[in-house]
Amino acid sequence: DVRMGFVGMVGRTPLVRLNKVSEETGCNITAKAEFANGGGSVKDRAALFLVKQAVDNGTLKAGGTVVEGTAGNTGIGISHICNAMGFKCVIFMPDNQSQEKVNALTTLGATVYQVPVVPFDNPDNYNHQARRYADERENTVWTNQFDNTANRQAHIEMTGPEIWRETDGKIDAVVFGTGTGGTLAGVGMYLKEKNPNVQVFLADPQGSVLYNYFKHGKFERTEGSSVTEGIGQGRLTDNLKGAPIDDALAIKDVDAVNMTFRLLEEEGFFVGASTGLNVTAAVQVARIMGPGHTIATCLCDNGQRYYNRLFSRSWLETKGLLGALSESHHRFLH
């Protein structure tokens, strides 16, 4: 079972039972260990399919450039893929993302433009800047991760089938935080085809509109803003359109951060706050459904990408989140 180069290291990640929260709820709470992808995050899957689509349809030719707007992880995945396939990479990202992600992108050889945070309907939004950059240059492709459904196709063809196979089809629910919507939509679409009774839950951070949209049909933001990166949304992306979502959960930062440190202390997993949000939501789903069910989510990436923020005592204090931690969690801070 030799994997063929970096591309062969995308997908087939382990499905891991989270023992402590499973015991607490009486359910099997499982998570795809997505940091085991070659580029270290769940976004490697979308990155591969986005670049491969451009190659297959002839818009990206040898020596060309791939451009993307990203909070970091999709860009990191695309940078790895570009190096492996012989392309150049240009990344536009909001200037509020972790320095660790910026450093990773530049080390991987990407050209990085950090731009001010503005809403999607502003022409200077990082996604629109990425599109314009690509439009103005030959043999340059904007992969458009938010609205290019090659993103969710990665999860229809890879992640969904993996979860089905690894649970022997005994899966009752899946739940994911959502940025582009690719993971949730793709996994949900595949599993609903296999078994319409599988429940699909959207987990939304504070300050996003998706919870209110799927619960109440209104594009209204929940209160506050979130320290999670790469999830939450102010609109309905093309990847989310038509997604078979049964319910939505609003997850507060205090709960996501607390779970992030619980996963480190109790399970041994060093992950970021988006993973903490996913597992918090999975626990809520387990309590909604009752004991005896199998629920799947994902461990999105590695905590090292957030070391100078999420694991910093002073940073947590400035965000009012130090109180989210139990006394025993303080030994993990610097």
CSV table of C-alpha atoms in Angstrom, one decimal:
chain,number,residue,atom,x,y,z
A,1,ASP,CA,0.0,0.0,0.0
A,2,VAL,CA,2.5,2.6,-1.2
A,3,ARG,CA,1.0,6.0,-1.7
A,4,MET,CA,2.1,7.8,-4.9
A,5,GLY,CA,3.8,11.1,-4.0
A,6,PHE,CA,2.1,14.0,-2.1
A,7,VAL,CA,-1.1,13.6,-4.0
A,8,GLY,CA,-1.4,10.1,-2.7
A,9,MET,CA,-1.2,11.4,0.8
A,10,VAL,CA,-4.6,13.2,0.5
A,11,GLY,CA,-7.4,11.2,2.0
A,12,ARG,CA,-7.8,7.9,3.7
A,13,THR,CA,-7.2,9.5,7.1
A,14,PRO,CA,-8.0,7.5,10.3
A,15,LEU,CA,-11.4,7.6,11.8
A,16,VAL,CA,-10.8,7.9,15.6
A,17,ARG,CA,-13.2,7.2,18.5
A,18,LEU,CA,-13.0,10.0,21.1
A,19,ASN,CA,-13.1,7.9,24.2
A,20,LYS,CA,-14.0,10.5,26.9
A,21,VAL,CA,-16.9,12.2,25.2
A,22,SER,CA,-18.1,8.9,23.9
A,23,GLU,CA,-18.3,7.5,27.5
A,24,GLU,CA,-20.0,10.7,28.7
A,25,THR,CA,-22.8,10.5,26.1
A,26,GLY,CA,-23.2,6.8,25.6
A,27,CYS,CA,-22.6,7.3,21.9
A,28,ASN,CA,-19.7,6.5,19.6
A,29,ILE,CA,-18.3,10.0,18.8
A,30,THR,CA,-15.8,9.6,16.1
A,31,ALA,CA,-13.6,12.0,14.1
A,32,LYS,CA,-11.6,11.9,10.9
A,33,ALA,CA,-8.0,12.8,11.8
A,34,GLU,CA,-7.6,15.3,9.0
A,35,PHE,CA,-4.2,16.5,10.2
A,36,ALA,CA,-3.0,13.1,8.8
A,37,ASN,CA,-3.4,14.5,5.3
A,38,GLY,CA,0.0,15.3,3.7
A,39,GLY,CA,-0.6,19.1,4.1
A,40,GLY,CA,-1.9,18.7,7.6
A,41,SER,CA,-5.6,19.7,7.3
A,42,VAL,CA,-9.0,18.7,5.9
A,43,LYS,CA,-8.5,21.4,3.2
A,44,ASP,CA,-6.0,19.2,1.4
A,45,ARG,CA,-9.0,17.3,-0.1
A,46,ALA,CA,-10.6,20.4,-1.6
A,47,ALA,CA,-7.2,21.7,-2.7
A,48,LEU,CA,-6.4,18.6,-4.7
A,49,PHE,CA,-9.8,18.6,-6.5
A,50,LEU,CA,-9.7,22.3,-7.2
A,51,VAL,CA,-6.3,22.1,-8.9
A,52,LYS,CA,-7.1,18.8,-10.6
A,53,GLN,CA,-10.2,20.3,-12.1
A,54,ALA,CA,-8.3,23.2,-13.6
A,55,VAL,CA,-5.7,20.8,-15.1
A,56,ASP,CA,-8.4,18.4,-16.4
A,57,ASN,CA,-10.4,21.2,-18.1
A,58,GLY,CA,-7.4,22.7,-19.7
A,59,THR,CA,-7.5,26.1,-18.0
A,60,LEU,CA,-4.2,25.4,-16.1
A,61,LYS,CA,-1.3,24.4,-18.2
A,62,ALA,CA,2.3,23.5,-17.4
A,63,GLY,CA,4.1,26.2,-15.5
A,64,GLY,CA,0.9,28.0,-14.7
A,65,THR,CA,-0.2,29.8,-11.5
A,66,VAL,CA,-2.9,28.9,-9.1
A,67,VAL,CA,-4.5,31.7,-7.1
A,68,GLU,CA,-6.8,31.3,-4.1
A,69,GLY,CA,-8.4,33.4,-1.4
A,70,THR,CA,-8.1,31.5,1.9
A,71,ALA,CA,-8.0,31.8,5.7
A,72,GLY,CA,-4.9,29.6,5.4
A,73,ASN,CA,-5.4,25.9,5.3
A,74,THR,CA,-6.8,25.7,1.8
A,75,GLY,CA,-3.8,27.8,0.7
A,76,ILE,CA,-1.4,25.5,2.5
A,77,GLY,CA,-2.9,22.5,0.8
A,78,ILE,CA,-2.8,24.2,-2.6
A,79,SER,CA,0.8,25.3,-2.1
A,80,HIS,CA,1.8,21.6,-1.4
A,81,ILE,CA,-0.2,20.4,-4.5
A,82,CYS,CA,1.3,23.1,-6.7
A,83,ASN,CA,4.9,22.1,-5.6
A,84,ALA,CA,4.0,18.5,-6.3
A,85,MET,CA,2.5,19.2,-9.7
A,86,GLY,CA,4.9,21.9,-10.9
A,87,PHE,CA,2.7,25.0,-10.6
A,88,LYS,CA,3.2,28.4,-8.9
A,89,CYS,CA,0.9,29.6,-6.1
A,90,VAL,CA,-0.4,33.0,-5.1
A,91,ILE,CA,-2.5,33.4,-2.0
A,92,PHE,CA,-4.8,36.3,-0.8
A,93,MET,CA,-5.8,36.0,2.8
A,94,PRO,CA,-7.4,38.3,5.5
A,95,ASP,CA,-4.9,40.0,7.7
A,96,ASN,CA,-6.4,38.6,10.9
A,97,GLN,CA,-5.2,35.0,10.4
A,98,SER,CA,-2.5,33.3,12.5
A,99,GLN,CA,1.1,34.2,11.7
A,100,GLU,CA,1.9,30.5,11.7
A,101,LYS,CA,-0.2,30.0,8.6
A,102,VAL,CA,1.4,32.9,6.9
A,103,ASN,CA,4.8,31.5,7.7
A,104,ALA,CA,3.9,28.1,6.4
A,105,LEU,CA,2.6,29.5,3.1
A,106,THR,CA,5.8,31.6,2.5
A,107,THR,CA,8.0,28.6,3.4
A,108,LEU,CA,6.1,26.5,0.9
A,109,GLY,CA,7.0,29.0,-1.8
A,110,ALA,CA,3.6,30.8,-2.1
A,111,THR,CA,3.4,34.5,-2.8
A,112,VAL,CA,1.1,35.8,0.0
A,113,TYR,CA,-0.9,39.0,0.0
A,114,GLN,CA,-2.5,39.8,3.4
A,115,VAL,CA,-5.3,42.2,2.9
A,116,PRO,CA,-7.7,44.1,5.2
A,117,VAL,CA,-10.8,42.2,6.4
A,118,VAL,CA,-13.9,43.5,4.6
A,119,PRO,CA,-17.3,41.9,3.8
A,120,PHE,CA,-17.8,39.7,0.7
A,121,ASP,CA,-19.9,42.4,-1.0
A,122,ASN,CA,-16.9,44.8,-0.8
A,123,PRO,CA,-14.8,44.7,-4.0
A,124,ASP,CA,-11.7,44.6,-1.9
A,125,ASN,CA,-12.6,41.3,-0.2
A,126,TYR,CA,-9.7,38.9,-0.4
A,127,ASN,CA,-11.7,36.6,-2.7
A,128,HIS,CA,-12.4,39.3,-5.2
A,129,GLN,CA,-8.8,40.4,-5.2
A,130,ALA,CA,-7.7,36.8,-5.9
A,131,ARG,CA,-10.2,36.7,-8.9
A,132,ARG,CA,-8.9,39.9,-10.3
A,133,TYR,CA,-5.3,38.9,-10.0
A,134,ALA,CA,-6.0,35.7,-12.0
A,135,ASP,CA,-8.1,37.4,-14.6
A,136,GLU,CA,-5.3,39.8,-15.4
A,137,ARG,CA,-2.7,37.1,-16.1
A,138,GLU,CA,-2.1,34.4,-18.6
A,139,ASN,CA,-2.2,30.7,-17.6
A,140,THR,CA,-3.4,31.8,-14.1
A,141,VAL,CA,-6.4,30.2,-12.5
A,142,TRP,CA,-8.5,31.3,-9.5
A,143,THR,CA,-9.7,28.1,-7.9
A,144,ASN,CA,-12.6,29.8,-6.1
A,145,GLN,CA,-12.9,27.4,-3.2
A,146,PHE,CA,-16.1,28.9,-1.8
A,147,ASP,CA,-18.3,28.6,-5.0
A,148,ASN,CA,-16.5,26.0,-7.0
A,149,THR,CA,-18.3,22.8,-6.3
A,150,ALA,CA,-15.2,20.7,-7.1
A,151,ASN,CA,-14.7,21.4,-3.4
A,152,ARG,CA,-17.7,19.4,-2.2
A,153,GLN,CA,-17.0,16.8,-4.9
A,154,ALA,CA,-13.8,15.9,-3.0
A,155,HIS,CA,-16.0,15.0,-0.1
A,156,ILE,CA,-18.6,13.2,-2.2
A,157,GLU,CA,-15.9,11.0,-3.7
A,158,MET,CA,-13.5,10.7,-0.7
A,159,THR,CA,-14.6,11.7,2.8
A,160,GLY,CA,-18.2,10.5,2.7
A,161,PRO,CA,-17.2,7.0,1.3
A,162,GLU,CA,-14.4,6.7,3.9
A,163,ILE,CA,-16.8,7.4,6.8
A,164,TRP,CA,-19.4,5.0,5.4
A,165,ARG,CA,-16.8,2.3,4.9
A,166,GLU,CA,-15.0,2.8,8.3
A,167,THR,CA,-18.3,2.6,10.2
A,168,ASP,CA,-19.5,-0.4,8.2
A,169,GLY,CA,-22.5,1.8,7.2
A,170,LYS,CA,-23.5,2.2,10.9
A,171,ILE,CA,-23.4,6.0,11.0
A,172,ASP,CA,-26.3,7.9,12.4
A,173,ALA,CA,-25.2,11.6,12.1
A,174,VAL,CA,-22.4,13.8,10.9
A,175,VAL,CA,-21.6,17.4,12.0
A,176,PHE,CA,-19.1,19.9,10.8
A,177,GLY,CA,-18.3,23.5,11.2
A,178,THR,CA,-18.7,25.3,7.9
A,179,GLY,CA,-16.7,27.9,5.9
A,180,THR,CA,-17.0,27.1,2.2
A,181,GLY,CA,-19.5,24.3,3.0
A,182,GLY,CA,-17.6,21.7,1.0
A,183,THR,CA,-17.1,19.2,3.8
A,184,LEU,CA,-20.6,19.3,5.2
A,185,ALA,CA,-22.4,19.3,1.9
A,186,GLY,CA,-20.2,16.7,0.2
A,187,VAL,CA,-20.3,14.2,3.1
A,188,GLY,CA,-24.0,14.9,3.7
A,189,MET,CA,-24.9,14.3,0.0
A,190,TYR,CA,-23.0,11.0,-0.1
A,191,LEU,CA,-24.3,9.6,3.1
A,192,LYS,CA,-27.9,10.6,2.4
A,193,GLU,CA,-27.6,8.7,-0.8
A,194,LYS,CA,-26.5,5.6,1.1
A,195,ASN,CA,-29.0,6.1,3.9
A,196,PRO,CA,-31.6,8.9,3.9
A,197,ASN,CA,-31.9,8.5,7.7
A,198,VAL,CA,-28.4,9.8,8.4
A,199,GLN,CA,-28.7,13.2,10.1
A,200,VAL,CA,-26.6,16.1,8.9
A,201,PHE,CA,-25.9,18.9,11.3
A,202,LEU,CA,-24.2,22.3,10.6
A,203,ALA,CA,-22.1,23.6,13.5
A,204,ASP,CA,-21.8,27.4,13.4
A,205,PRO,CA,-19.5,29.7,15.3
A,206,GLN,CA,-20.7,32.9,16.9
A,207,GLY,CA,-21.0,35.9,14.5
A,208,SER,CA,-22.0,33.7,11.5
A,209,VAL,CA,-25.3,33.8,9.6
A,210,LEU,CA,-25.6,30.1,8.8
A,211,TYR,CA,-27.3,29.0,12.1
A,212,ASN,CA,-30.1,31.6,11.7
A,213,TYR,CA,-30.4,30.9,8.0
A,214,PHE,CA,-30.9,27.1,8.4
A,215,LYS,CA,-33.0,27.5,11.6
A,216,HIS,CA,-35.1,30.5,10.7
A,217,GLY,CA,-34.5,31.3,7.0
A,218,LYS,CA,-32.9,34.7,7.8
A,219,PHE,CA,-29.4,35.9,7.0
A,220,GLU,CA,-28.8,37.4,10.5
A,221,ARG,CA,-25.6,37.0,12.3
A,222,THR,CA,-25.5,35.5,15.8
A,223,GLU,CA,-24.1,37.7,18.5
A,224,GLY,CA,-20.4,38.3,18.7
A,225,SER,CA,-17.4,37.3,16.6
A,226,SER,CA,-15.4,34.1,16.8
A,227,VAL,CA,-11.7,33.3,17.3
A,228,THR,CA,-12.1,30.2,15.2
A,229,GLU,CA,-10.4,30.5,11.7
A,230,GLY,CA,-11.8,29.3,8.4
A,231,ILE,CA,-15.4,28.7,9.5
A,232,GLY,CA,-18.4,30.9,9.8
A,233,GLN,CA,-20.0,32.7,6.9
A,234,GLY,CA,-22.0,35.8,5.9
A,235,ARG,CA,-23.7,34.2,2.8
A,236,LEU,CA,-24.8,31.0,1.2
A,237,THR,CA,-22.0,29.6,-0.9
A,238,ASP,CA,-22.6,27.5,-4.0
A,239,ASN,CA,-21.0,24.6,-2.2
A,240,LEU,CA,-23.7,24.8,0.5
A,241,LYS,CA,-26.6,25.3,-1.9
A,242,GLY,CA,-28.7,22.1,-2.0
A,243,ALA,CA,-26.9,20.6,0.9
A,244,PRO,CA,-29.1,18.1,2.8
A,245,ILE,CA,-28.9,19.8,6.2
A,246,ASP,CA,-31.3,18.6,8.9
A,247,ASP,CA,-30.4,21.0,11.7
A,248,ALA,CA,-28.0,23.6,12.8
A,249,LEU,CA,-26.2,24.3,16.1
A,250,ALA,CA,-24.8,27.6,17.3
A,251,ILE,CA,-21.5,27.0,19.2
A,252,LYS,CA,-20.0,29.6,21.5
A,253,ASP,CA,-16.3,30.3,21.6
A,254,VAL,CA,-16.0,29.5,25.3
A,255,ASP,CA,-17.3,26.0,24.6
A,256,ALA,CA,-15.1,25.5,21.5
A,257,VAL,CA,-12.0,26.6,23.3
A,258,ASN,CA,-12.7,24.6,26.4
A,259,MET,CA,-13.2,21.5,24.2
A,260,THR,CA,-9.9,22.2,22.4
A,261,PHE,CA,-8.1,22.0,25.7
A,262,ARG,CA,-10.1,19.0,26.8
A,263,LEU,CA,-9.0,17.1,23.7
A,264,LEU,CA,-5.4,17.9,24.5
A,265,GLU,CA,-5.7,16.9,28.2
A,266,GLU,CA,-8.0,13.9,27.9
A,267,GLU,CA,-7.5,12.5,24.4
A,268,GLY,CA,-3.9,13.7,23.6
A,269,PHE,CA,-4.9,15.6,20.5
A,270,PHE,CA,-3.2,18.9,19.8
A,271,VAL,CA,-5.7,20.7,17.6
A,272,GLY,CA,-7.2,24.2,16.8
A,273,ALA,CA,-10.5,25.8,17.9
A,274,SER,CA,-12.4,24.8,14.8
A,275,THR,CA,-11.9,21.2,15.9
A,276,GLY,CA,-13.0,22.1,19.4
A,277,LEU,CA,-16.2,23.5,17.8
A,278,ASN,CA,-16.7,20.3,15.8
A,279,VAL,CA,-16.4,18.1,18.9
A,280,THR,CA,-18.5,20.4,21.0
A,281,ALA,CA,-21.2,20.1,18.3
A,282,ALA,CA,-20.8,16.3,18.1
A,283,VAL,CA,-21.4,16.1,21.9
A,284,GLN,CA,-24.6,18.2,21.5
A,285,VAL,CA,-25.8,15.9,18.7
A,286,ALA,CA,-25.1,12.9,20.8
A,287,ARG,CA,-27.3,14.4,23.6
A,288,ILE,CA,-30.0,15.3,21.1
A,289,MET,CA,-30.1,11.8,19.6
A,290,GLY,CA,-29.5,9.8,22.8
A,291,PRO,CA,-27.2,6.9,23.7
A,292,GLY,CA,-26.3,4.2,21.2
A,293,HIS,CA,-25.7,6.3,18.1
A,294,THR,CA,-22.6,6.8,16.0
A,295,ILE,CA,-21.7,10.4,15.1
A,296,ALA,CA,-18.8,11.5,13.0
A,297,THR,CA,-17.0,14.9,12.7
A,298,CYS,CA,-13.4,15.8,12.0
A,299,LEU,CA,-10.2,17.0,13.7
A,300,CYS,CA,-9.5,19.8,11.2
A,301,ASP,CA,-5.8,20.4,11.6
A,302,ASN,CA,-2.9,20.6,14.1
A,303,GLY,CA,-2.7,23.0,17.1
A,304,GLN,CA,0.8,24.2,16.1
A,305,ARG,CA,-0.9,26.5,13.5
A,306,TYR,CA,-2.4,28.4,16.4
A,307,TYR,CA,0.4,28.2,19.0
A,308,ASN,CA,1.0,31.9,19.4
A,309,ARG,CA,-2.7,32.6,19.8
A,310,LEU,CA,-4.9,29.9,21.1
A,311,PHE,CA,-2.2,28.5,23.4
A,312,SER,CA,-1.0,31.9,24.7
A,313,ARG,CA,-2.2,33.0,28.1
A,314,SER,CA,-2.0,36.7,27.2
A,315,TRP,CA,-3.9,36.2,23.9
A,316,LEU,CA,-6.7,34.3,25.6
A,317,GLU,CA,-6.9,37.0,28.2
A,318,THR,CA,-7.3,39.7,25.6
A,319,LYS,CA,-10.2,37.7,24.0
A,320,GLY,CA,-11.9,37.1,27.3
A,321,LEU,CA,-11.5,33.4,27.0
A,322,LEU,CA,-9.0,32.5,29.7
A,323,GLY,CA,-12.0,31.7,31.9
A,324,ALA,CA,-13.1,29.1,29.5
A,325,LEU,CA,-10.3,26.9,30.7
A,326,SER,CA,-10.3,24.7,33.8
A,327,GLU,CA,-7.4,25.1,36.2
A,328,SER,CA,-5.7,22.0,34.9
A,329,HIS,CA,-5.7,23.4,31.3
A,330,HIS,CA,-3.4,26.3,32.3
A,331,ARG,CA,-0.3,24.0,32.2
A,332,PHE,CA,-0.7,23.9,28.4
A,333,LEU,CA,-0.3,27.7,28.1
A,334,HIS,CA,2.8,29.7,27.3
